[in-house]
XYZ file of C-alpha atoms in Angstrom:
367
model
C -4.843 -7.798 -24.711
C -2.695 -9.593 -22.141
C -4.338 -12.104 -19.854
C -4.313 -12.063 -16.068
C -1.988 -15.088 -15.996
C 0.627 -13.225 -18.062
C 0.946 -10.265 -15.697
C 4.052 -10.445 -13.516
C 3.610 -8.073 -10.614
C 3.585 -7.545 -6.879
C 0.176 -6.845 -5.369
C 0.049 -4.105 -2.779
C -1.411 -5.263 0.540
C 0.746 -3.560 3.184
C 3.984 -1.599 2.798
C 7.371 -3.141 3.500
C 8.417 -2.308 7.051
C 12.023 -1.486 6.265
C 10.961 1.416 4.046
C 9.111 3.178 6.844
C 10.696 5.782 9.085
C 12.134 4.721 12.420
C 10.242 5.757 15.562
C 12.840 8.469 16.199
C 12.430 9.875 12.683
C 8.633 9.836 12.923
C 8.775 12.017 16.028
C 10.851 14.683 14.299
C 8.878 17.788 13.389
C 11.581 19.840 11.637
C 11.327 18.137 8.234
C 8.452 19.053 5.933
C 6.529 16.403 3.954
C 8.041 17.612 0.671
C 11.515 17.377 2.185
C 10.692 13.821 3.265
C 9.709 12.990 -0.311
C 13.003 14.392 -1.566
C 14.979 12.355 0.995
C 13.375 9.043 -0.003
C 15.195 6.638 -2.270
C 13.527 5.648 -5.526
C 12.265 2.307 -4.256
C 10.671 3.792 -1.147
C 9.049 6.499 -3.229
C 7.598 3.949 -5.647
C 6.325 1.924 -2.712
C 4.649 5.025 -1.268
C 2.926 5.831 -4.547
C 1.563 2.283 -4.625
C 0.405 2.602 -1.020
C -1.267 5.922 -1.843
C -3.226 4.315 -4.679
C -4.063 1.334 -2.462
C -5.097 3.269 0.670
C -6.420 6.591 -0.637
C -8.149 5.533 -3.851
C -9.963 2.408 -2.673
C -13.256 3.611 -4.069
C -11.708 3.750 -7.545
C -9.364 0.763 -7.696
C -9.885 -2.903 -6.865
C -6.244 -3.996 -7.216
C -2.936 -2.143 -7.074
C 0.343 -3.643 -8.251
C 3.966 -2.585 -8.309
C 5.569 -3.576 -11.587
C 8.859 -1.652 -11.427
C 12.160 -3.353 -12.201
C 13.814 -5.081 -15.115
C 11.267 -6.002 -17.759
C 8.617 -3.619 -16.453
C 7.974 -2.350 -20.021
C 7.698 1.190 -18.756
C 5.294 0.453 -15.885
C 5.827 1.332 -12.215
C 2.429 1.118 -10.481
C -0.688 -0.282 -12.122
C -3.979 0.488 -10.391
C -6.764 -1.710 -11.722
C -10.363 -0.629 -12.045
C -11.134 -4.085 -13.455
C -8.334 -6.652 -13.571
C -10.295 -9.207 -15.586
C -10.912 -6.623 -18.315
C -7.383 -5.181 -17.974
C -8.734 -1.700 -17.261
C -6.179 0.240 -15.278
C -4.453 3.542 -14.635
C -0.664 3.682 -14.828
C 1.407 5.702 -12.376
C 4.994 6.489 -13.326
C 7.084 7.290 -10.249
C 9.934 9.655 -11.093
C 12.085 10.566 -8.109
C 14.220 13.438 -9.349
C 15.942 16.274 -7.478
C 14.240 18.841 -9.674
C 10.834 19.297 -11.271
C 10.221 16.710 -13.972
C 11.082 17.817 -17.504
C 10.314 16.480 -20.958
C 13.895 15.289 -21.442
C 13.615 13.241 -18.216
C 10.690 11.183 -19.477
C 10.464 11.255 -23.280
C 11.749 7.695 -23.374
C 8.774 6.614 -21.201
C 6.408 7.714 -23.952
C 8.444 5.721 -26.434
C 7.991 2.625 -24.270
C 4.272 3.283 -23.924
C 3.844 3.511 -27.685
C 6.060 0.572 -28.597
C 4.916 -1.924 -25.961
C 1.213 -1.149 -26.387
C 1.615 -1.337 -30.190
C 3.263 -4.762 -29.883
C 0.520 -5.795 -27.390
C 3.037 -6.525 -24.643
C 0.904 -4.217 -22.505
C -2.526 -2.710 -22.938
C -3.121 1.028 -23.101
C -3.981 2.448 -19.673
C -7.081 4.557 -19.220
C -4.913 7.258 -17.645
C -1.133 7.648 -17.657
C 0.057 9.696 -14.666
C 3.439 11.053 -13.632
C 4.043 11.411 -9.903
C 7.200 13.333 -8.937
C 8.280 14.835 -5.566
C 8.742 18.297 -7.072
C 6.016 18.048 -9.664
C 6.495 18.785 -13.354
C 8.211 21.741 -14.996
C 6.117 24.488 -16.609
C 7.350 23.466 -20.055
C 6.313 19.845 -19.539
C 2.946 20.961 -18.209
C 2.460 22.993 -21.391
C 3.153 19.876 -23.468
C 0.730 17.720 -21.473
C -2.233 20.075 -21.418
C -4.527 20.546 -24.410
C -4.984 16.750 -24.593
C -1.313 16.186 -25.365
C -1.352 17.617 -28.886
C 1.926 19.503 -28.395
C 3.419 16.460 -26.690
C 2.573 14.228 -29.641
C 4.149 16.675 -32.101
C 7.366 16.957 -30.056
C 7.692 13.205 -29.593
C 7.228 12.633 -33.304
C 9.892 15.218 -34.077
C 12.339 13.777 -31.517
C 11.779 10.067 -32.138
C 14.605 9.570 -34.631
C 17.178 11.443 -32.520
C 16.259 10.879 -28.878
C 13.943 7.891 -28.528
C 14.325 5.162 -31.193
C 17.459 3.540 -29.698
C 16.560 3.805 -25.992
C 13.362 1.767 -25.783
C 15.183 -1.562 -25.924
C 18.907 -1.823 -25.277
C 21.023 -2.214 -28.427
C 17.999 -2.040 -30.688
C 16.654 0.701 -32.916
C 12.899 1.112 -33.272
C 12.148 3.541 -36.109
C 8.826 5.328 -36.229
C 7.677 4.031 -39.586
C 4.971 1.896 -41.168
C 2.342 0.420 -38.863
C 4.077 1.852 -35.785
C 3.855 5.363 -37.256
C 0.174 4.877 -38.034
C -0.383 3.626 -34.479
C 1.447 6.651 -33.092
C -0.615 9.065 -35.181
C -3.844 7.528 -33.874
C -2.691 7.297 -30.252
C -4.622 9.448 -27.765
C -2.072 11.392 -25.717
C -4.951 12.925 -23.800
C -4.521 10.075 -21.299
C -1.274 11.676 -20.057
C -1.533 13.684 -16.855
C 0.382 14.449 -13.677
C -0.331 14.316 -9.926
C 0.944 17.280 -7.920
C 2.979 16.458 -4.793
C 0.651 18.649 -2.699
C -2.394 16.621 -3.782
C -0.519 13.367 -3.162
C 0.665 14.410 0.321
C -2.733 15.790 1.327
C -4.427 12.531 0.344
C -2.022 10.554 2.527
C -2.434 12.981 5.425
C -6.207 12.494 5.349
C -5.778 8.720 5.192
C -3.905 8.634 8.508
C -1.462 5.976 9.616
C 0.551 5.595 6.399
C 1.228 9.320 6.422
C 2.641 9.169 9.938
C 4.798 6.145 9.154
C 6.338 7.682 6.024
C 6.364 11.389 6.908
C 6.322 11.537 10.722
C 5.601 14.997 12.031
C 6.468 14.906 15.718
C 4.488 14.300 18.879
C 1.976 16.999 18.016
C 0.996 15.080 14.897
C -0.310 12.210 17.007
C -4.104 12.330 17.128
C -5.997 12.531 20.410
C -9.017 10.520 21.459
C -11.133 10.544 24.577
C -13.312 7.439 24.644
C -15.944 8.249 27.257
C -16.871 5.658 29.851
C -20.582 4.802 29.703
C -22.580 4.696 32.910
C -23.548 1.079 32.337
C -21.110 -1.730 31.619
C -20.752 -2.115 27.833
C -20.506 -5.355 25.883
C -16.774 -4.771 25.253
C -16.143 -4.783 29.037
C -17.785 -8.068 29.972
C -14.663 -10.218 30.410
C -12.518 -7.940 32.565
C -15.540 -6.859 34.629
C -16.268 -10.513 35.407
C -12.670 -11.034 36.534
C -12.884 -7.960 38.779
C -16.154 -9.093 40.360
C -14.659 -12.545 40.971
C -11.687 -10.894 42.691
C -13.975 -8.806 44.928
C -16.124 -11.818 45.780
C -13.059 -13.859 46.678
C -11.840 -11.099 48.974
C -15.145 -10.437 50.725
C -16.699 -13.923 50.810
C -19.895 -12.225 49.622
C -21.214 -12.373 46.083
C -20.283 -9.018 44.513
C -22.158 -8.198 41.315
C -22.696 -5.218 39.038
C -26.044 -4.700 40.746
C -24.661 -4.431 44.285
C -21.172 -3.045 43.648
C -22.191 0.537 44.531
C -23.083 -0.554 48.067
C -19.799 -2.440 48.569
C -16.325 -1.473 49.754
C -15.049 -2.101 46.218
C -17.102 0.540 44.408
C -14.344 3.163 44.189
C -11.802 0.619 42.941
C -14.345 -0.622 40.411
C -14.981 2.892 39.102
C -11.262 3.706 38.881
C -10.659 0.439 37.051
C -13.297 1.216 34.449
C -11.917 4.715 33.981
C -8.445 3.254 33.432
C -9.795 0.748 30.940
C -11.250 3.574 28.848
C -8.072 5.633 29.141
C -6.265 2.692 27.576
C -9.051 2.330 25.015
C -8.394 5.925 23.928
C -4.723 5.097 23.374
C -5.747 2.019 21.398
C -7.771 4.270 19.077
C -4.702 6.437 18.434
C -2.700 3.331 17.625
C -5.259 2.162 15.076
C -4.963 5.469 13.245
C -1.168 5.635 13.074
C -0.336 1.934 12.736
C -0.607 -0.470 9.814
C -2.701 -3.503 10.658
C 0.405 -5.696 10.842
C 2.312 -3.382 13.197
C -0.004 -2.064 15.913
C 1.833 -0.034 18.567
C -0.830 -0.709 21.200
C -0.412 -4.451 20.736
C 3.322 -4.001 21.358
C 2.513 -2.015 24.505
C 0.235 -4.756 25.815
C 2.939 -7.372 25.250
C 5.514 -5.212 27.055
C 3.239 -4.586 30.044
C 2.288 -8.263 30.288
C 5.959 -9.200 30.374
C 6.746 -6.472 32.927
C 4.069 -7.542 35.447
C 4.630 -11.272 34.993
C 6.580 -11.874 38.230
C 4.218 -9.727 40.284
C 1.215 -11.539 38.844
C 2.657 -14.945 39.795
C 3.383 -14.093 43.434
C 1.274 -15.577 46.267
C -1.847 -13.639 47.306
C -4.706 -14.259 49.698
C -7.268 -13.026 47.197
C -7.688 -11.850 43.640
C -8.314 -8.329 44.948
C -4.803 -8.233 46.428
C -3.425 -9.510 43.130
C -5.170 -6.937 40.914
C -4.010 -4.068 43.140
C -0.400 -5.303 43.158
C -0.252 -5.958 39.419
C -1.821 -2.658 38.368
C 0.455 -0.770 40.775
C 3.476 -2.459 39.214
C 2.204 -1.694 35.720
C 1.792 2.003 36.569
C 5.574 2.251 37.120
C 6.459 0.740 33.739
C 8.745 2.975 31.661
C 7.413 3.002 28.104
C 10.269 3.151 25.601
C 10.600 2.750 21.837
C 6.873 3.054 21.353
C 5.216 5.826 19.372
C 2.423 5.988 21.912
C 4.765 6.912 24.783
C 3.778 10.629 24.825
C 0.146 9.614 25.339
C 0.719 7.093 28.138
C 0.652 7.773 31.881
C 0.142 5.633 34.962
C -3.633 5.564 34.510
C -3.320 4.316 30.921
C -0.866 1.623 32.059
C -3.312 0.418 34.699
C -5.909 0.356 31.936
C -3.672 -1.846 29.808
C -3.884 -4.462 32.573
C -7.669 -4.454 32.290
C -7.383 -4.625 28.504
C -5.254 -7.740 29.003
C -7.747 -9.092 31.523
C -10.463 -8.519 28.937
C -8.543 -10.985 26.754
C -8.239 -13.464 29.679
C -4.483 -12.915 29.832
C -4.654 -11.598 33.423
C -7.184 -13.383 35.627
C -7.251 -12.109 39.196
C -9.115 -14.879 41.064
C -6.725 -17.100 43.035
C -8.894 -20.190 43.468
C -10.009 -21.304 40.008
């Protein structure tokens, strides 16, 4: 058994950005998920399989690694149930233009046998093939019935099709201890994952599906975060800044308790409504965006930059400032952001209050 320190691999945490679709491609709706799979290059496809295991099978696996490349010993993606005990499932990513056939992958079985026999790798608990167009009927027939037909065919073909392809410029005959190992090997671990199952898993997961498959504007989810009657804990900061702005304008102490009897009540209500409109957009962003690439965070940065000059102008009170800044924000043209179809003037005003909630826009003039 190989030790943890001997394993050379790349742990899957988040996908590489350059393998994802561009914003324009994500908003296309005329390409099916299977067509997207077929259009991917091999490296992107392998990355997506690793992401699928990482994001969709979290309850099963503790660690997921990409191993592909020179010296991978026939391993593409290793999904570990227990890394310390070297218990894992192996996913072979085969990006072919047609359904996978026996002749496409017989060499992979040779590598599995040879490298596990020589203890360069341990035997996986399950050995899966994942291909965009699935496997051919003939290969499926070989795999089923616990791989008995597969074992017989591999044994018959070893001397002619496999022995000299496991390691370059080296012949590995199926004789002696290796033959005995082969005869005792359990080919029942071999299985395949259908592309429909794979795609459906990713669709249920959410944001990775959108970033690799797109699906158009209609594929964006919708949320409607309702505004509670009473101020919630997540509103405390921006509400304080609003009340300070009202107090500065009126010279009277405006509070949550007396706001309904003040001249600022309608503005206060509209501001809260806008905040929750923006909160709904933030929820969409969380579903379609990886943690390292949140579209709503980009939107907040863009709005903050857009209203900067307006925010820094001279005002007599914080109330004048908040009205001017939110008005300016409502005219912002959202571009190159996946959330654009979900954003109107009310949501843009709400972004200002989201920023105020982070103390990035403070309305009171006299601090």
